[in-house]
């Protein structure tokens, strides 16, 4: 989903209408943005139930803070992303204990058999298959929250560096380096999970898959 | 014109290289290093694959009850203190009714979200003027929200959602709940499975 889909002016106009008590406008805001918020929560937590609860919380807070948004102005998506992210981080801290339990489960799962055809072939095949999607989600959830959030915003929500920096109130350089570290860490985790050894020197095929 | 990079310098720029945000000379340096260094080439390929795989993860559709729950929770007018989304904005009922219903209806795991979707369903039924005597509390277990007796309700779900925007929502929900309560079994007996459908009570 592209960040640029909803014109900023349209968002502003909708919010104005919400603030006058226009329920239809509010419903439209929810319809326009709930999918995005839900998916952000879902990918960050890896749990549909949590994603649902958190999404509700996001829109509740949004509703209560519409006037503040108008006062602060700015890009609505950025603002909504910041709000969502703050709740996700709160949730992450609150559920630390649950997560420790999960970490044990994950360790057991790390011994999953490698999918067929992965031996030393690089990660190029990852895009395909439901199973691969699960590996990816699991790896995502093992990233530190600092890396996880930027990777999700960049690669899943297709936000550019600048928007991410604005939403997270971080310097752009920090965002860049976190995205890079996050992707590299993902690659490392996936290789470990899939049981492929990092191809040693040679293999011009892997070295070639780089975009010019 | 491209400078020679160390592996460390190259690695630090791989994401920007992929995302196309490097200035041309920097991109050329990275490209040159990747052509010369197999280890970095593999890392770059992995990084690209990861990024592409993440981008290919499907957008999941939020459950329909999420929209309903959000709208119901935010149904109270803006600016009314403590009203918007208060977890239990309907305190006036005798303890056995709402609290009791909730105990029967919801396993501990099902919290506000499901409670609110019950409100929404009740409202939808009300809005569609379905015959409530055919709806029992047992029909509000989470599993049956999607189908069964409430199929008729879900067919008018969309209409109901629009409809309740035009109402004094809170009172409308209260009315729906009031009717529901009359169809509900008397004080719940346990917190276990929902009781058998009391279809004969009305
Ligand atoms: Zn190198």
Coordinates of C-alpha atoms and ligand atoms in Angstrom, one line a residue:
Chain A
X1 CA 0.0 0.0 0.0
X2 CA 1.4 3.3 -0.9
X3 CA 1.8 6.1 1.5
X4 CA 0.8 8.5 -1.2
X5 CA -2.7 7.1 -1.9
X6 CA -4.6 9.4 0.4
X7 CA -4.2 13.1 -0.6
X8 CA -3.3 15.1 2.5
X9 CA -6.0 17.7 1.7
X10 CA -8.7 15.1 1.6
X11 CA -7.6 13.8 5.0
X12 CA -7.7 17.3 6.4
X13 CA -11.1 17.9 5.1
X14 CA -12.4 14.7 6.5
X15 CA -11.0 15.4 9.9
X16 CA -12.6 18.8 9.8
X17 CA -16.0 17.2 9.2
X18 CA -15.4 14.7 12.0
X19 CA -14.8 17.6 14.4
X20 CA -18.2 19.0 13.5
X21 CA -19.8 15.8 14.6
X22 CA -20.2 14.3 11.1
X23 CA -20.4 10.5 11.8
X24 CA -20.3 9.6 8.2
X25 CA -16.9 11.4 7.8
X26 CA -15.6 9.5 10.8
X27 CA -16.8 6.2 9.4
X28 CA -14.9 7.0 6.2
X29 CA -11.7 7.8 8.2
X30 CA -12.0 4.4 9.8
X31 CA -12.8 2.6 6.6
X32 CA -9.9 4.3 4.8
X33 CA -7.3 3.7 7.4
X34 CA -8.3 0.6 9.5
X35 CA -6.6 -1.8 7.1
X36 CA -3.4 -0.1 7.2
X37 CA -3.4 0.2 11.0
X38 CA -4.5 -3.4 11.4
X39 CA -1.7 -4.7 9.1
X40 CA 0.9 -2.6 10.9
X41 CA -0.2 -4.0 14.2
X42 CA -0.5 -7.5 12.8
X43 CA 3.0 -7.6 11.4
X44 CA 4.5 -6.0 14.4
X45 CA 2.9 -8.3 17.0
X46 CA 2.4 -11.4 14.8
X47 CA -0.9 -12.1 16.6
X48 CA -4.3 -11.4 15.0
X49 CA -6.0 -11.0 18.4
X50 CA -3.5 -8.4 19.6
X51 CA -3.7 -6.7 16.2
X52 CA -7.4 -6.3 16.6
X53 CA -7.3 -5.0 20.1
X54 CA -4.5 -2.6 19.3
X55 CA -6.2 -1.3 16.2
X56 CA -9.3 -0.6 18.2
X57 CA -7.2 1.3 20.7
X58 CA -5.5 3.3 17.9
X59 CA -8.8 4.5 16.6
X60 CA -10.2 5.2 20.0
X61 CA -7.2 7.4 20.6
X62 CA -7.4 8.9 17.2
X63 CA -11.0 9.8 17.8
X64 CA -10.2 11.5 21.1
X65 CA -7.3 13.4 19.7
X66 CA -8.8 14.6 16.4
X67 CA -8.7 18.2 17.7
X68 CA -5.1 17.8 18.6
X69 CA -4.3 16.5 15.2
X70 CA -5.9 19.6 13.6
X71 CA -3.9 21.8 15.9
X72 CA -0.6 20.1 15.1
X73 CA -1.5 19.8 11.4
X74 CA 1.0 17.9 9.3
X75 CA 0.5 14.7 7.3
X76 CA -2.3 12.6 8.6
X77 CA -0.7 9.2 7.7
X78 CA 2.5 10.2 9.4
X79 CA 0.5 11.3 12.5
X80 CA -1.6 8.1 12.5
X81 CA 1.6 6.0 12.1
X82 CA 3.2 7.7 15.0
X83 CA 0.1 7.1 17.1
X84 CA 0.0 3.4 16.1
X85 CA 3.7 3.0 16.7
X86 CA 3.6 4.4 20.2
X87 CA 0.8 2.0 21.1
X88 CA 2.8 -0.9 19.6
X89 CA 5.8 0.0 21.7
X90 CA 3.7 0.3 24.8
X91 CA 2.2 -3.1 24.1
X92 CA 5.7 -4.5 23.4
X93 CA 6.9 -3.4 26.9
X94 CA 3.7 -4.6 28.6
X95 CA 3.8 -8.0 27.1
X96 CA 7.5 -8.7 27.7
X97 CA 6.7 -11.7 29.9
X98 CA 4.5 -13.3 27.3
X99 CA 7.2 -12.8 24.8
X100 CA 9.8 -14.7 26.9
X101 CA 7.6 -17.7 26.8
X102 CA 7.3 -17.3 23.0
X103 CA 11.0 -17.1 22.7
X104 CA 11.3 -20.6 24.1
X105 CA 8.7 -21.8 21.6
X106 CA 10.6 -20.2 18.8
X107 CA 13.7 -21.9 19.9
X108 CA 12.0 -25.3 19.5
X109 CA 10.7 -24.2 16.1
X110 CA 14.1 -23.1 15.0
X111 CA 14.8 -26.8 14.5
X112 CA 12.1 -27.0 11.7
X113 CA 13.2 -28.9 8.7
X114 CA 14.4 -26.8 5.9
X115 CA 12.0 -26.4 3.1
X116 CA 12.9 -28.3 0.0
X117 CA 15.3 -26.8 -2.4
X118 CA 16.9 -24.3 0.0
X119 CA 20.3 -25.8 0.3
X120 CA 22.7 -23.0 -0.2
X121 CA 20.5 -21.4 -2.8
X122 CA 20.2 -18.0 -1.2
X123 CA 17.0 -16.5 -0.1
X124 CA 15.6 -15.7 -3.6
X125 CA 12.8 -18.2 -3.3
X126 CA 11.4 -16.6 -0.2
X127 CA 8.8 -14.6 -1.9
X128 CA 6.8 -17.7 -2.8
X129 CA 4.7 -19.8 -0.6
X130 CA 2.6 -19.6 2.5
X131 CA 5.2 -21.4 4.5
X132 CA 7.8 -18.9 3.6
X133 CA 5.5 -16.1 4.7
X134 CA 5.3 -17.7 8.1
X135 CA 9.1 -17.9 8.4
X136 CA 9.2 -14.3 7.5
X137 CA 6.7 -13.2 10.1
X138 CA 8.5 -15.2 12.7
X139 CA 11.8 -13.7 11.8
X140 CA 10.2 -10.2 11.9
X141 CA 9.0 -10.8 15.4
X142 CA 12.4 -11.7 16.5
X143 CA 13.9 -8.4 15.5
X144 CA 14.2 -5.8 18.2
X145 CA 11.3 -3.4 18.1
X146 CA 13.6 -0.6 16.9
X147 CA 14.5 -2.6 13.8
X148 CA 11.2 -4.2 13.4
X149 CA 9.2 -1.1 13.1
X150 CA 11.4 0.5 10.5
X151 CA 11.5 -2.6 8.4
X152 CA 7.7 -2.9 8.5
X153 CA 7.2 0.7 7.6
X154 CA 9.7 0.6 4.8
X155 CA 9.1 -2.8 3.2
X156 CA 5.5 -3.6 4.1
X157 CA 3.9 -0.1 4.2
X158 CA 6.2 1.3 1.5
X159 CA 7.0 4.5 3.4
X160 CA 10.1 6.4 2.3
X161 CA 12.9 7.2 4.7
X162 CA 11.7 10.8 5.2
X163 CA 8.2 9.8 6.2
X164 CA 9.4 7.1 8.5
X165 CA 11.8 9.6 10.2
X166 CA 8.9 12.0 10.7
X167 CA 6.6 9.4 12.1
X168 CA 9.2 8.0 14.5
X169 CA 10.7 11.4 15.3
X170 CA 14.1 10.1 14.5
X171 CA 16.9 11.5 12.3
X172 CA 16.8 10.2 8.8
X173 CA 20.3 8.8 9.1
X174 CA 19.2 6.7 12.1
X175 CA 16.2 5.4 10.1
X176 CA 18.5 4.4 7.2
X177 CA 20.9 2.5 9.3
X178 CA 18.2 0.8 11.2
X179 CA 16.5 -0.3 8.0
X180 CA 19.8 -1.7 6.8
X181 CA 20.5 -3.5 10.0
X182 CA 17.0 -4.8 10.2
X183 CA 17.1 -6.3 6.7
X184 CA 20.5 -7.8 7.3
X185 CA 19.4 -9.3 10.6
X186 CA 16.3 -10.7 8.9
X187 CA 18.5 -12.4 6.3
X188 CA 20.6 -13.8 9.0
X189 CA 17.6 -15.2 10.9
X190 CA 16.0 -16.6 7.8
X191 CA 19.2 -18.4 6.8
X192 CA 19.5 -19.8 10.3
X193 CA 15.8 -20.9 10.3
X194 CA 15.9 -22.4 6.9
X195 CA 19.0 -24.2 7.6
X196 CA 20.9 -23.0 4.7
X197 CA 24.6 -22.3 5.1
X198 CA 25.7 -19.0 3.9
X199 CA 27.1 -19.8 0.5
X200 CA 30.9 -19.5 0.6
X201 CA 32.8 -17.5 -1.9
X202 CA 31.9 -18.0 -5.6
X203 CA 28.5 -18.6 -6.9
X204 CA 28.2 -15.7 -9.3
X205 CA 24.5 -16.4 -9.5
X206 CA 23.8 -15.1 -6.0
X207 CA 26.1 -12.2 -6.4
X208 CA 24.2 -11.2 -9.5
X209 CA 20.8 -10.7 -7.9
X210 CA 21.7 -7.2 -7.0
X211 CA 19.7 -4.4 -8.5
X212 CA 21.8 -2.0 -10.5
Chain B
X1 CA 35.0 8.1 -10.4
X2 CA 33.9 5.5 -7.9
X3 CA 35.9 5.2 -4.8
X4 CA 37.0 1.8 -3.5
X5 CA 34.9 0.7 -0.5
X6 CA 35.7 -1.6 2.3
X7 CA 33.2 -4.4 3.0
X8 CA 32.0 -2.6 6.0
X9 CA 31.3 0.6 4.0
X10 CA 29.6 -1.4 1.3
X11 CA 27.4 -3.3 3.8
X12 CA 26.3 0.0 5.4
X13 CA 24.9 1.2 2.1
X14 CA 23.2 -1.9 0.8
X15 CA 19.7 -0.8 1.7
X16 CA 20.1 2.6 0.2
X17 CA 21.5 1.0 -2.8
X18 CA 18.5 -1.2 -3.1
X19 CA 16.1 1.6 -2.4
X20 CA 17.7 3.8 -5.0
X21 CA 18.5 6.7 -2.7
X22 CA 22.2 6.8 -3.2
X23 CA 23.8 9.5 -5.3
X24 CA 25.2 8.2 -8.6
X25 CA 28.9 8.1 -7.5
X26 CA 28.1 6.3 -4.3
X27 CA 25.9 3.8 -6.1
X28 CA 28.7 3.2 -8.6
X29 CA 31.1 2.5 -5.8
X30 CA 28.7 0.0 -4.2
X31 CA 28.2 -1.7 -7.6
X32 CA 31.9 -2.0 -8.2
X33 CA 32.4 -3.5 -4.8
X34 CA 29.6 -6.0 -5.2
X35 CA 31.0 -7.1 -8.5
X36 CA 34.4 -7.7 -7.0
X37 CA 33.5 -9.1 -3.6
X38 CA 31.6 -12.4 -3.5
X39 CA 30.7 -12.2 0.2
X40 CA 29.1 -8.7 -0.1
X41 CA 27.4 -9.9 -3.3
X42 CA 25.7 -12.7 -1.4
X43 CA 24.7 -10.4 1.4
X44 CA 23.3 -8.0 -1.0
X45 CA 21.3 -10.7 -2.7
X46 CA 20.0 -11.9 0.6
X47 CA 19.0 -8.4 1.6
X48 CA 17.2 -7.8 -1.6
X49 CA 15.4 -11.1 -1.3
X50 CA 14.3 -10.3 2.3
X51 CA 13.1 -6.9 1.3
X52 CA 11.2 -8.3 -1.7
X53 CA 9.7 -11.1 0.4
X54 CA 8.5 -8.6 3.1
X55 CA 7.0 -6.5 0.4
X56 CA 5.2 -9.5 -1.0
X57 CA 3.6 -10.4 2.3
X58 CA -0.2 -10.1 1.7
X59 CA -2.2 -7.3 3.2
X60 CA -4.5 -9.0 5.6
X61 CA -8.2 -8.0 5.7
X62 CA -9.2 -6.9 9.1
X63 CA -12.1 -8.9 10.5
X64 CA -15.4 -7.1 9.8
X65 CA -16.2 -6.8 13.5
X66 CA -13.2 -4.6 13.9
X67 CA -14.9 -1.8 11.9
X68 CA -18.1 -2.3 13.8
X69 CA -16.3 -2.3 17.2
X70 CA -14.5 0.9 16.4
X71 CA -17.6 2.6 15.3
X72 CA -19.6 1.5 18.3
X73 CA -16.8 2.5 20.7
X74 CA -16.6 5.9 19.2
X75 CA -20.3 6.4 18.8
X76 CA -20.8 8.8 21.7
X77 CA -20.5 12.4 20.6
X78 CA -17.1 14.0 20.7
X79 CA -16.6 16.2 23.7
X80 CA -18.8 14.3 26.1
X81 CA -16.4 13.6 29.0
X82 CA -15.7 10.0 29.5
X83 CA -18.2 8.9 27.0
X84 CA -16.3 8.0 23.8
X85 CA -15.3 4.5 24.1
X86 CA -15.7 4.0 27.8
X87 CA -15.5 0.3 28.3
X88 CA -18.9 0.1 30.1
X89 CA -20.9 3.1 29.2
X90 CA -24.2 1.5 30.3
X91 CA -24.0 1.2 34.0
X92 CA -27.7 1.3 34.8
X93 CA -28.6 -2.4 34.4
X94 CA -29.0 -4.8 37.3
X95 CA -25.8 -6.7 37.9
X96 CA -27.2 -10.0 36.6
X97 CA -28.0 -8.8 33.2
X98 CA -25.1 -7.2 31.5
X99 CA -22.3 -8.5 33.8
X100 CA -24.0 -11.9 33.9
X101 CA -24.5 -12.0 30.1
X102 CA -20.9 -11.1 29.7
X103 CA -19.7 -13.8 32.0
X104 CA -21.7 -16.4 30.0
X105 CA -20.8 -15.0 26.7
X106 CA -17.1 -14.4 26.9
X107 CA -14.3 -16.6 27.9
X108 CA -11.6 -14.5 29.5
X109 CA -9.7 -14.2 26.3
X110 CA -12.6 -12.3 24.7
X111 CA -12.6 -8.9 26.0
X112 CA -13.7 -5.5 24.8
X113 CA -13.5 -6.3 21.1
X114 CA -16.0 -9.1 21.1
X115 CA -18.2 -7.3 23.6
X116 CA -18.4 -4.4 21.3
X117 CA -19.1 -6.5 18.3
X118 CA -22.1 -7.9 20.2
X119 CA -23.3 -4.4 20.7
X120 CA -23.0 -3.9 17.0
X121 CA -24.8 -7.1 16.1
X122 CA -27.5 -6.3 18.6
X123 CA -27.8 -2.9 16.9
X124 CA -27.9 -4.4 13.5
X125 CA -30.6 -6.7 14.4
X126 CA -32.5 -3.9 15.9
X127 CA -31.9 -1.6 12.9
X128 CA -33.1 -4.4 10.5
X129 CA -36.1 -5.1 12.7
X130 CA -35.3 -8.7 12.8
X131 CA -37.5 -10.8 15.0
X132 CA -35.5 -10.9 18.3
X133 CA -37.5 -13.8 19.6
X134 CA -35.6 -16.0 17.3
X135 CA -32.3 -14.8 18.6
X136 CA -30.9 -16.1 21.7
X137 CA -27.9 -15.2 23.8
X138 CA -26.3 -18.4 22.7
X139 CA -26.1 -17.1 19.2
X140 CA -23.7 -14.4 20.4
X141 CA -20.8 -16.7 21.1
X142 CA -17.9 -15.5 19.0
X143 CA -18.0 -18.6 16.9
X144 CA -21.5 -18.1 15.8
X145 CA -21.2 -14.4 15.1
X146 CA -20.1 -15.1 11.6
X147 CA -22.9 -17.3 10.7
X148 CA -25.7 -19.5 11.9
X149 CA -28.8 -17.7 13.2
X150 CA -27.2 -14.3 12.6
X151 CA -26.7 -14.8 8.9
X152 CA -29.7 -12.6 8.4
X153 CA -28.2 -9.9 10.5
X154 CA -24.9 -10.1 8.8
X155 CA -26.6 -9.6 5.5
X156 CA -27.8 -6.2 6.6
X157 CA -24.6 -5.5 8.5
X158 CA -23.4 -2.9 6.2
X159 CA -26.8 -1.2 6.2
X160 CA -26.8 -1.4 10.0
X161 CA -23.5 0.3 10.3
X162 CA -24.6 3.2 8.2
X163 CA -27.9 3.3 10.0
X164 CA -26.6 3.6 13.5
X165 CA -24.5 6.6 12.5
X166 CA -27.8 8.4 12.0
X167 CA -29.1 7.6 15.4
X168 CA -28.6 8.7 18.9
X169 CA -26.4 5.6 19.1
X170 CA -26.1 5.1 22.8
X171 CA -29.8 5.0 23.4
X172 CA -30.3 2.8 20.4
X173 CA -27.8 0.3 21.8
X174 CA -29.5 0.4 25.1
X175 CA -32.8 -0.3 23.5
X176 CA -31.3 -3.2 21.6
X177 CA -29.7 -4.6 24.7
X178 CA -32.9 -4.2 26.7
X179 CA -34.7 -6.4 24.1
X180 CA -31.8 -8.8 24.2
X181 CA -32.0 -9.0 27.9
X182 CA -35.7 -10.0 27.7
X183 CA -34.6 -12.9 25.5
X184 CA -31.7 -13.8 27.7
X185 CA -31.8 -16.6 30.2
X186 CA -32.3 -15.6 33.8
X187 CA -29.2 -15.2 36.0
X188 CA -26.4 -17.2 34.4
X189 CA -25.4 -20.4 36.1
X190 CA -21.8 -20.7 35.2
X191 CA -19.0 -19.2 33.3
X192 CA -18.6 -22.3 31.2
X193 CA -20.1 -23.0 27.9
X194 CA -23.1 -20.9 26.9
X195 CA -26.4 -22.5 28.0
X196 CA -28.6 -24.1 25.5
X197 CA -30.5 -21.7 23.3
X198 CA -33.5 -20.5 25.3
X199 CA -35.7 -20.4 22.2
X200 CA -38.8 -21.0 24.2
X201 CA -38.5 -18.1 26.6
X202 CA -40.4 -15.6 24.5
Ligands
LIG1 ZN1 33.0 -6.9 0.4

